[in-house]
C-alpha positions as a printed NumPy array, in Angstrom:
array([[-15.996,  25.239, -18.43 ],
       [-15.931,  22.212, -15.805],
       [-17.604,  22.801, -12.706],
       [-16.019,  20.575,  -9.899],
       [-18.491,  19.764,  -6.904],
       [-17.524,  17.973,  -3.25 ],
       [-19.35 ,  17.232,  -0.293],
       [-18.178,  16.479,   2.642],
       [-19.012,  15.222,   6.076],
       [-16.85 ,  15.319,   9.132],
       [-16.109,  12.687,  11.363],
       [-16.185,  14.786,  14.254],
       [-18.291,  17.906,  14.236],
       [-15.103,  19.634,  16.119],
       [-13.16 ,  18.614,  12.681],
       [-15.526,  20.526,  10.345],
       [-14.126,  23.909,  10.308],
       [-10.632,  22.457,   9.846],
       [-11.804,  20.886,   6.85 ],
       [-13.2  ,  23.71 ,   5.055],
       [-10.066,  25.787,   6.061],
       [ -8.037,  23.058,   4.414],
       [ -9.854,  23.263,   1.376],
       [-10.227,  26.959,   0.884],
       [ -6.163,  26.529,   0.687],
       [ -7.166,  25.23 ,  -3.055],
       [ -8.037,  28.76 ,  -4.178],
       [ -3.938,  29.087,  -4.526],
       [ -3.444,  26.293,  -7.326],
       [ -3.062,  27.748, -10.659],
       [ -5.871,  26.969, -13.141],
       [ -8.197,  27.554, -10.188],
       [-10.927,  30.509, -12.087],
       [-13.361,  30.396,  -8.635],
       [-13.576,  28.5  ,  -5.595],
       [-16.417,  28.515,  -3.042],
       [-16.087,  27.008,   0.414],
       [-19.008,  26.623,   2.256],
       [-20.628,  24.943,   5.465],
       [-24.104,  23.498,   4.623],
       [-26.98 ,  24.89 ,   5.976],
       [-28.714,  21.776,   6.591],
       [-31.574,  23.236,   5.893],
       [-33.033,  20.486,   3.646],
       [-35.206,  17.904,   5.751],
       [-34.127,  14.949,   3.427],
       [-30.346,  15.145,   3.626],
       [-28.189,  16.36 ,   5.92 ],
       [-25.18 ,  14.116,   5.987],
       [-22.717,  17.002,   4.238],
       [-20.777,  18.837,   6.819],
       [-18.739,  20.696,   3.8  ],
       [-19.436,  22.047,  -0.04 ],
       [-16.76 ,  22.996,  -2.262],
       [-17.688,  23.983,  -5.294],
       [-14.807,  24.97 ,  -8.677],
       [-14.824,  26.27 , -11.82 ],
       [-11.778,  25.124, -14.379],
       [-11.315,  26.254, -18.435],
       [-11.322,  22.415, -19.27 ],
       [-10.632,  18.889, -18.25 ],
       [ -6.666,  19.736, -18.181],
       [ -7.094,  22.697, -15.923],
       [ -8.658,  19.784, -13.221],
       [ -6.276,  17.466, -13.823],
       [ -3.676,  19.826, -12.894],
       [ -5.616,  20.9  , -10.141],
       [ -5.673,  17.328,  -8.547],
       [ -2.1  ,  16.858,  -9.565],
       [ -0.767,  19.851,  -7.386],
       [  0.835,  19.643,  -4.35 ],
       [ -1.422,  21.862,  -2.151],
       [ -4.314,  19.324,  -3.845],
       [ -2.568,  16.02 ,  -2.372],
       [ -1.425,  17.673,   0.845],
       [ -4.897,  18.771,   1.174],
       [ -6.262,  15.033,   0.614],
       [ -3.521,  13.799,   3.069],
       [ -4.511,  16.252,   6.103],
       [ -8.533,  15.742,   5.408],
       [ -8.853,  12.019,   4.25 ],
       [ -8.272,  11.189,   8.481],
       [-11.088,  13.815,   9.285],
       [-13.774,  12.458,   7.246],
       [-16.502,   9.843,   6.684],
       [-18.309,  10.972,   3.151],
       [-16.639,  12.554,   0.151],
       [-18.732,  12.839,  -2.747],
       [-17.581,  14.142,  -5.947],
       [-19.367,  15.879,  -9.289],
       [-17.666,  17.059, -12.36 ],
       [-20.038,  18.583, -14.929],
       [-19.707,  20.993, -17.92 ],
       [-21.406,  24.164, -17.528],
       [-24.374,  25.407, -19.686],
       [-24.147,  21.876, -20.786],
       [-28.194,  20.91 , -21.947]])
């Protein structure tokens, strides 16, 4: 299992719900087995430059390909890409040591 990880931060803080509404539009691309859309708590006093988490979980490495390769996926990119300053991604195998 892949577990795909994205933070975001908004431009504007009046862009930040926009964002995540954008991205919880991903939950509709085949291969997608969970998606989690969250705004951070910023609750942790040494970082609080995400606005946005997403957080996926895909069978394999071909699931996220296809997931990226979709057209909700690039549409998604296209509308948010304007709205934000930081995107930081993770990919990592779960239950991996």
């Amino acid at each position: 299992m892949i577990r795909h990880v994205v933070l975001f931060s908004a431009r504007r803080r009046a862009d930040v719900e926009t964002i995540a509404r954008t991205l919880r539009g991903y939950s509709e691309i085949p291969g997608v087995q969970a998606l989690e859309v969250g705004l951070n708590r910023k609750s942790d006093p040494l970082s609080d430059e995400a606005d946005v988490v997403l957080t996926a979980l895909f069978a394999d490495d071909a699931a996220l390909a296809s997931y990226k390769a979709h057209p909700i996926y690039l549409a998604g990119i296209a509308a948010i890409r304007p709205l934000r300053d930081m995107r930081i991604a993770a990919d990592f195998v779960v239950g991996a040591g």
